[in-house]
């Protein structure tokens, strides 16, 4: 164990930037990474404000942060695809490689997965971490650390677009224009959708999504999304509907949005169980898919960002210094509708 500085969630409502013991030995197959930038995620904020998410309860001090990019500073035995000085981003979830889920390729649903900043696992708002090289991905020179730290939320969008099985020219609907809804819309466009109808009630969020070519914003305060989708698709419906709002209201009319034989991809999680119109899904033979984090998406996400087909830079709303980490979290708690992603720059300088 080594004493290092970190942003520690002591308990609900209490954050401290202080020294804490973290394991930093570089074993075989591992790399040490100097953290550059960390994105503040809704889950980090939720642990801060609520002290738990579902069954995961903060019972002991925990370092926050799981959306990170940095530079390799040490390489363990047997690591061949990374070297000291490589700029990288990291998958925060480490499964048991021998688990049944991992062997099936679905390592994201391995019940034994260890995920950064999910109790009791420490996160990465600290200057250095040690991580398995196999879950560490090299960033091309034209992808910044800030973009590298956006790969984690974008990978959720990639997983949703993959599960949707988009066909070129599809029309998609995204319900909810929060950070994840926006990531899903961008992944759907990159995945071949001709247009993505994005629905929300917060105009600033819609304005941010509408910067991207192919996004059609619908403010559900003034317009009925079912009518809008029917109008835009001549009564046929959308090929794919991504539910990213987590709102129970979305489920009341969601079956009216897809075309016959279309798909619903569930990304947003309602806090309580919701009623689902099974008959509505049946008469259209809808396919319903679920998304839990992501698997095998980082390399593809990085490739799309590097190609210029996906530009995540406009979604970075503000960057805070490591010393101001608590300010970053208090700003995140404000939940300004014009904020998409807040980031913390742990490293002193350099891009
Ligand atoms: Zn996240």
Short mmCIF file of C-alpha atoms and ligand atoms in Angstrom, two decimals:
data_model
loop_
_atom_site.label_atom_id
_atom_site.label_comp_id
_atom_site.label_asym_id
_atom_site.label_seq_id
_atom_site.Cartn_x
_atom_site.Cartn_y
_atom_site.Cartn_z
CA UNK A 1 0.00 0.00 0.00
CA UNK A 2 1.13 3.53 -0.80
CA UNK A 3 -0.16 6.78 0.68
CA UNK A 4 -1.53 8.87 -2.17
CA UNK A 5 -3.80 11.87 -2.54
CA UNK A 6 -7.34 11.10 -3.73
CA UNK A 7 -10.89 12.43 -3.81
CA UNK A 8 -12.51 10.28 -1.14
CA UNK A 9 -16.23 9.90 -0.49
CA UNK A 10 -16.08 9.46 3.30
CA UNK A 11 -19.79 8.82 3.60
CA UNK A 12 -23.00 10.23 2.05
CA UNK A 13 -22.68 14.05 1.54
CA UNK A 14 -19.01 14.14 2.67
CA UNK A 15 -16.11 14.45 0.20
CA UNK A 16 -12.47 14.96 1.15
CA UNK A 17 -9.33 15.49 -0.91
CA UNK A 18 -6.88 13.63 1.34
CA UNK A 19 -4.21 10.94 1.55
CA UNK A 20 -5.33 7.31 1.48
CA UNK A 21 -3.60 3.92 1.16
CA UNK A 22 -3.98 2.43 -2.33
CA UNK A 23 -2.25 -0.62 -3.84
CA UNK A 24 0.23 0.52 -6.52
CA UNK A 25 2.35 -2.59 -7.07
CA UNK A 26 2.62 -3.44 -10.76
CA UNK A 27 2.08 -7.19 -11.05
CA UNK A 28 2.30 -9.36 -14.18
CA UNK A 29 -0.10 -8.22 -16.90
CA UNK A 30 -0.65 -4.87 -15.20
CA UNK A 31 0.31 -1.30 -16.09
CA UNK A 32 0.69 1.78 -13.92
CA UNK A 33 -0.98 4.89 -15.31
CA UNK A 34 -0.48 8.54 -14.37
CA UNK A 35 -4.06 9.82 -14.46
CA UNK A 36 -4.58 12.94 -16.56
CA UNK A 37 -8.34 13.56 -16.83
CA UNK A 38 -11.37 12.03 -15.10
CA UNK A 39 -15.00 12.66 -16.06
CA UNK A 40 -17.62 13.15 -13.35
CA UNK A 41 -20.36 10.55 -13.90
CA UNK A 42 -23.95 10.53 -12.68
CA UNK A 43 -23.12 7.45 -10.63
CA UNK A 44 -20.28 9.26 -8.78
CA UNK A 45 -22.67 12.10 -8.01
CA UNK A 46 -25.39 9.69 -6.89
CA UNK A 47 -23.06 7.98 -4.39
CA UNK A 48 -22.20 11.46 -3.06
CA UNK A 49 -25.83 12.59 -2.70
CA UNK A 50 -27.50 9.27 -1.79
CA UNK A 51 -24.68 7.07 -0.43
CA UNK A 52 -25.85 4.14 -2.52
CA UNK A 53 -27.13 2.95 -5.90
CA UNK A 54 -29.51 0.01 -5.63
CA UNK A 55 -27.68 -2.77 -3.77
CA UNK A 56 -24.31 -0.92 -3.80
CA UNK A 57 -23.90 0.96 -0.51
CA UNK A 58 -20.96 3.15 0.54
CA UNK A 59 -20.08 1.60 3.92
CA UNK A 60 -16.43 2.68 3.98
CA UNK A 61 -14.46 5.60 2.49
CA UNK A 62 -14.21 5.16 -1.30
CA UNK A 63 -12.23 7.00 -3.99
CA UNK A 64 -14.61 8.26 -6.70
CA UNK A 65 -14.20 8.39 -10.49
CA UNK A 66 -14.26 5.79 -13.28
CA UNK A 67 -14.02 7.73 -16.59
CA UNK A 68 -10.29 8.20 -17.01
CA UNK A 69 -7.39 8.75 -19.38
CA UNK A 70 -3.68 9.09 -18.67
CA UNK A 71 -0.14 7.99 -19.52
CA UNK A 72 1.52 4.62 -18.91
CA UNK A 73 4.42 5.02 -16.44
CA UNK A 74 5.30 1.39 -15.70
CA UNK A 75 4.62 -1.92 -17.46
CA UNK A 76 4.34 -5.29 -15.71
CA UNK A 77 5.80 -8.60 -16.85
CA UNK A 78 4.21 -10.09 -19.96
CA UNK A 79 2.63 -6.86 -21.24
CA UNK A 80 3.45 -6.49 -24.93
CA UNK A 81 0.91 -4.05 -26.43
CA UNK A 82 1.71 -1.05 -24.19
CA UNK A 83 4.89 0.77 -23.28
CA UNK A 84 5.93 3.60 -20.96
CA UNK A 85 4.76 6.92 -22.38
CA UNK A 86 1.69 5.56 -24.19
CA UNK A 87 -1.38 7.76 -23.80
CA UNK A 88 -4.31 5.54 -22.82
CA UNK A 89 -7.86 5.26 -21.50
CA UNK A 90 -9.15 2.44 -19.33
CA UNK A 91 -12.22 0.24 -19.05
CA UNK A 92 -13.32 0.59 -15.42
CA UNK A 93 -14.89 -2.87 -15.11
CA UNK A 94 -12.65 -5.90 -14.61
CA UNK A 95 -14.41 -9.26 -14.82
CA UNK A 96 -13.18 -12.65 -13.71
CA UNK A 97 -11.71 -13.85 -17.05
CA UNK A 98 -12.64 -17.45 -16.26
CA UNK A 99 -16.25 -16.76 -15.35
CA UNK A 100 -19.00 -18.31 -17.46
CA UNK A 101 -20.18 -14.83 -18.63
CA UNK A 102 -16.64 -13.83 -19.63
CA UNK A 103 -16.14 -17.07 -21.53
CA UNK A 104 -19.37 -16.31 -23.43
CA UNK A 105 -17.96 -12.87 -24.34
CA UNK A 106 -20.47 -11.06 -22.11
CA UNK A 107 -17.93 -9.96 -19.52
CA UNK A 108 -20.02 -6.87 -18.69
CA UNK A 109 -22.67 -9.09 -17.07
CA UNK A 110 -20.18 -11.20 -15.09
CA UNK A 111 -21.65 -11.11 -11.56
CA UNK A 112 -18.08 -11.00 -10.18
CA UNK A 113 -17.06 -7.85 -12.12
CA UNK A 114 -14.97 -5.32 -10.17
CA UNK A 115 -15.92 -1.81 -11.28
CA UNK A 116 -14.10 1.37 -10.27
CA UNK A 117 -15.94 3.57 -7.76
CA UNK A 118 -18.64 0.98 -7.12
CA UNK A 119 -18.50 0.01 -3.43
CA UNK A 120 -16.23 -1.43 -2.16
CA UNK A 121 -13.90 -0.83 -5.17
CA UNK A 122 -11.89 2.42 -5.22
CA UNK A 123 -12.07 4.71 -8.26
CA UNK A 124 -9.42 6.77 -10.03
CA UNK A 125 -9.63 10.38 -8.84
CA UNK A 126 -6.02 10.06 -7.70
CA UNK A 127 -2.71 10.72 -9.50
CA UNK A 128 -1.78 7.07 -10.21
CA UNK A 129 -3.55 3.74 -10.65
CA UNK A 130 -2.55 0.18 -11.51
CA UNK A 131 -4.80 -1.58 -14.03
CA UNK A 132 -4.84 -4.74 -16.18
CA UNK A 133 -3.17 -4.00 -19.51
CA UNK A 134 -5.90 -5.95 -21.34
CA UNK A 135 -8.46 -3.32 -20.24
CA UNK A 136 -6.16 -0.39 -21.11
CA UNK A 137 -6.42 1.11 -24.62
CA UNK A 138 -3.91 3.25 -26.48
CA UNK A 139 -5.15 6.65 -27.66
CA UNK A 140 -4.12 7.81 -31.15
CA UNK A 141 -2.17 11.09 -31.20
CA UNK A 142 -5.19 13.04 -32.46
CA UNK A 143 -7.40 11.99 -29.51
CA UNK A 144 -6.92 14.19 -26.43
CA UNK A 145 -6.95 13.02 -22.81
CA UNK A 146 -10.26 14.85 -22.39
CA UNK A 147 -11.74 12.84 -25.25
CA UNK A 148 -10.11 9.70 -23.88
CA UNK A 149 -11.97 10.24 -20.61
CA UNK A 150 -15.22 10.46 -22.66
CA UNK A 151 -14.76 6.98 -24.13
CA UNK A 152 -16.38 5.36 -21.07
CA UNK A 153 -19.80 7.05 -21.40
CA UNK A 154 -19.59 6.88 -25.20
CA UNK A 155 -19.04 3.10 -24.92
CA UNK A 156 -22.53 2.88 -23.40
CA UNK A 157 -23.89 4.57 -26.53
CA UNK A 158 -21.86 2.16 -28.66
CA UNK A 159 -23.28 -0.82 -26.78
CA UNK A 160 -26.83 0.52 -27.32
CA UNK A 161 -26.24 1.11 -31.05
CA UNK A 162 -24.76 -2.38 -31.36
CA UNK A 163 -27.68 -4.03 -29.56
CA UNK A 164 -30.09 -2.09 -31.83
CA UNK A 165 -28.64 -3.81 -34.95
CA UNK A 166 -29.00 -0.61 -36.96
CA UNK A 167 -29.43 -0.88 -40.75
CA UNK A 168 -28.02 2.01 -42.85
CA UNK A 169 -30.67 4.68 -43.31
CA UNK A 170 -32.64 3.82 -40.17
CA UNK A 171 -34.65 6.40 -38.26
CA UNK A 172 -34.09 6.25 -34.51
CA UNK A 173 -35.75 7.91 -31.54
CA UNK A 174 -33.82 8.71 -28.36
CA UNK A 175 -35.96 9.45 -25.31
CA UNK A 176 -33.93 11.61 -22.90
CA UNK A 177 -31.19 14.07 -23.91
CA UNK A 178 -28.96 13.67 -20.85
CA UNK A 179 -25.29 12.76 -21.28
CA UNK A 180 -26.07 9.12 -22.06
CA UNK A 181 -28.98 9.91 -24.40
CA UNK A 182 -26.70 12.25 -26.34
CA UNK A 183 -23.95 9.60 -26.50
CA UNK A 184 -26.52 7.08 -27.77
CA UNK A 185 -27.71 9.52 -30.46
CA UNK A 186 -24.13 10.06 -31.68
CA UNK A 187 -23.38 6.32 -31.70
CA UNK A 188 -26.65 5.66 -33.60
CA UNK A 189 -25.72 8.25 -36.25
CA UNK A 190 -22.19 6.85 -36.53
CA UNK A 191 -23.74 3.38 -36.75
CA UNK A 192 -25.74 4.27 -39.85
CA UNK A 193 -28.94 6.03 -38.75
CA UNK A 194 -30.00 8.69 -41.25
CA UNK A 195 -31.66 10.71 -38.49
CA UNK A 196 -32.22 10.54 -34.77
CA UNK A 197 -35.25 12.18 -33.20
CA UNK A 198 -34.18 13.26 -29.69
CA UNK A 199 -36.95 14.01 -27.16
CA UNK A 200 -36.58 15.79 -23.83
CA UNK A 201 -38.28 18.54 -21.86
CA UNK A 202 -35.11 20.58 -21.18
CA UNK A 203 -34.46 22.92 -24.13
CA UNK A 204 -30.75 23.51 -23.27
CA UNK A 205 -30.12 19.75 -23.50
CA UNK A 206 -31.95 19.57 -26.85
CA UNK A 207 -29.96 22.56 -28.15
CA UNK A 208 -26.70 20.74 -27.37
CA UNK A 209 -27.84 17.53 -29.10
CA UNK A 210 -29.16 19.52 -32.08
CA UNK A 211 -25.64 20.82 -32.84
CA UNK A 212 -25.05 17.47 -34.51
CA UNK A 213 -26.13 16.90 -38.10
CA UNK A 214 -28.93 14.32 -38.25
CA UNK A 215 -30.40 15.11 -34.83
CA UNK A 216 -34.03 16.30 -34.85
CA UNK A 217 -34.89 17.79 -31.42
CA UNK A 218 -38.41 17.47 -30.01
CA UNK A 219 -39.32 19.37 -26.86
CA UNK A 220 -42.02 17.27 -25.21
CA UNK A 221 -43.24 20.31 -23.27
CA UNK A 222 -44.74 21.72 -26.49
CA UNK A 223 -45.03 18.70 -28.73
CA UNK A 224 -46.26 15.12 -28.44
CA UNK A 225 -43.42 12.79 -29.34
CA UNK A 226 -45.73 10.03 -30.63
CA UNK A 227 -47.35 12.49 -33.05
CA UNK A 228 -43.99 13.92 -34.10
CA UNK A 229 -42.53 10.48 -34.83
CA UNK A 230 -45.68 9.51 -36.77
CA UNK A 231 -45.48 12.75 -38.77
CA UNK A 232 -41.77 12.35 -39.55
CA UNK A 233 -42.17 8.69 -40.58
CA UNK A 234 -45.48 9.04 -42.45
CA UNK A 235 -47.29 6.99 -39.84
CA UNK A 236 -44.91 4.01 -40.05
CA UNK A 237 -42.87 4.54 -36.86
CA UNK A 238 -39.17 4.51 -36.03
CA UNK A 239 -36.87 1.58 -36.75
CA UNK A 240 -35.27 1.81 -33.34
CA UNK A 241 -36.29 3.51 -30.09
CA UNK A 242 -33.65 4.07 -27.41
CA UNK A 243 -35.15 4.66 -23.94
CA UNK A 244 -32.52 6.78 -22.16
CA UNK A 245 -34.68 8.89 -19.82
CA UNK A 246 -35.24 6.33 -17.08
CA UNK A 247 -38.62 8.00 -16.60
CA UNK A 248 -41.61 5.75 -15.85
CA UNK A 249 -43.72 8.08 -18.06
CA UNK A 250 -41.73 7.07 -21.12
CA UNK A 251 -43.12 3.54 -20.83
CA UNK A 252 -46.76 4.64 -21.08
CA UNK A 253 -46.60 5.30 -24.83
CA UNK A 254 -43.27 3.81 -25.89
CA UNK A 255 -44.89 0.98 -27.90
CA UNK A 256 -46.48 3.65 -30.17
CA UNK A 257 -43.06 4.82 -31.35
CA UNK A 258 -41.44 1.86 -33.18
CA UNK A 259 -42.54 0.59 -36.57
CA UNK A 260 -43.87 -2.96 -36.86
CA UNK A 261 -40.88 -5.28 -36.40
CA UNK A 262 -38.84 -2.44 -34.88
CA UNK A 263 -36.75 -2.47 -31.73
CA UNK A 264 -36.70 -0.85 -28.31
CA UNK A 265 -33.31 -0.61 -26.62
CA UNK A 266 -33.55 0.01 -22.87
CA UNK A 267 -30.70 2.15 -21.55
CA UNK A 268 -32.32 4.30 -18.83
CA UNK A 269 -33.23 2.63 -15.56
CA UNK A 270 -36.43 3.60 -13.75
CA UNK A 271 -35.88 3.55 -9.96
CA UNK A 272 -39.03 1.46 -9.37
CA UNK A 273 -40.60 -1.30 -11.50
CA UNK A 274 -42.82 0.07 -14.30
CA UNK A 275 -45.84 -1.35 -16.14
CA UNK A 276 -44.98 -2.48 -19.67
CA UNK A 277 -47.57 -2.77 -22.47
CA UNK A 278 -46.78 -6.33 -23.54
CA UNK A 279 -49.74 -6.45 -25.95
CA UNK A 280 -48.51 -3.27 -27.64
CA UNK A 281 -45.13 -4.93 -28.16
CA UNK A 282 -46.74 -8.17 -29.33
CA UNK A 283 -48.89 -6.78 -32.14
CA UNK A 284 -45.78 -5.23 -33.71
CA UNK A 285 -43.47 -8.15 -32.88
CA UNK A 286 -41.07 -5.65 -31.32
CA UNK A 287 -37.61 -6.74 -30.30
CA UNK A 288 -36.61 -5.44 -26.85
CA UNK A 289 -32.93 -5.24 -25.94
CA UNK A 290 -31.20 -4.30 -22.70
CA UNK A 291 -27.90 -2.55 -22.13
CA UNK A 292 -25.70 -2.96 -19.06
CA UNK A 293 -22.52 -0.90 -19.45
CA UNK A 294 -20.60 -2.35 -22.46
CA UNK A 295 -18.34 -5.11 -23.71
CA UNK A 296 -15.82 -4.96 -26.59
CA UNK A 297 -16.64 -1.31 -27.37
CA UNK A 298 -13.54 0.69 -26.35
CA UNK A 299 -11.43 0.00 -29.44
CA UNK A 300 -14.36 0.81 -31.74
CA UNK A 301 -15.28 3.94 -29.78
CA UNK A 302 -11.68 5.20 -29.97
CA UNK A 303 -11.56 4.42 -33.71
CA UNK A 304 -14.70 6.49 -34.37
CA UNK A 305 -13.39 9.44 -32.35
CA UNK A 306 -9.99 9.28 -34.08
CA UNK A 307 -11.67 9.13 -37.51
CA UNK A 308 -13.48 12.41 -36.88
CA UNK A 309 -16.89 10.76 -37.38
CA UNK A 310 -17.76 11.38 -33.73
CA UNK A 311 -16.80 14.66 -32.04
CA UNK A 312 -17.33 14.54 -28.29
CA UNK A 313 -15.47 17.79 -27.55
CA UNK A 314 -18.61 20.00 -27.61
CA UNK A 315 -20.01 17.87 -24.78
CA UNK A 316 -17.26 18.79 -22.30
CA UNK A 317 -18.91 21.64 -20.42
CA UNK A 318 -16.19 22.59 -17.93
CA UNK A 319 -12.87 21.27 -16.61
CA UNK A 320 -11.83 21.65 -12.95
CA UNK A 321 -8.38 21.36 -11.37
CA UNK A 322 -7.80 18.34 -9.10
CA UNK A 323 -7.60 20.68 -6.08
CA UNK A 324 -11.11 21.90 -7.02
CA UNK A 325 -12.61 18.38 -7.23
CA UNK A 326 -15.18 19.12 -4.56
CA UNK A 327 -16.30 22.20 -6.53
CA UNK A 328 -16.74 19.97 -9.58
CA UNK A 329 -19.01 17.66 -7.59
CA UNK A 330 -21.04 20.51 -6.12
CA UNK A 331 -21.51 21.87 -9.65
CA UNK A 332 -22.61 18.40 -10.81
CA UNK A 333 -25.17 18.27 -7.97
CA UNK A 334 -26.67 21.53 -9.34
CA UNK A 335 -27.55 19.50 -12.48
CA UNK A 336 -27.55 22.52 -14.78
CA UNK A 337 -29.39 21.54 -17.99
CA UNK A 338 -26.61 23.17 -20.03
CA UNK A 339 -23.94 20.90 -18.46
CA UNK A 340 -23.28 17.64 -20.28
CA UNK A 341 -19.91 16.45 -18.97
CA UNK A 342 -17.79 17.99 -16.21
CA UNK A 343 -14.21 16.81 -16.03
CA UNK A 344 -11.41 16.97 -13.48
CA UNK A 345 -7.84 17.39 -14.68
CA UNK A 346 -5.71 15.44 -12.24
CA UNK A 347 -2.40 16.09 -14.03
CA UNK A 348 -0.84 19.52 -13.63
CA UNK A 349 -0.41 20.23 -17.36
CA UNK A 350 -0.31 18.93 -20.94
CA UNK A 351 -3.05 17.68 -23.26
ZN1 LIG B 1 -19.71 6.79 -16.21
#
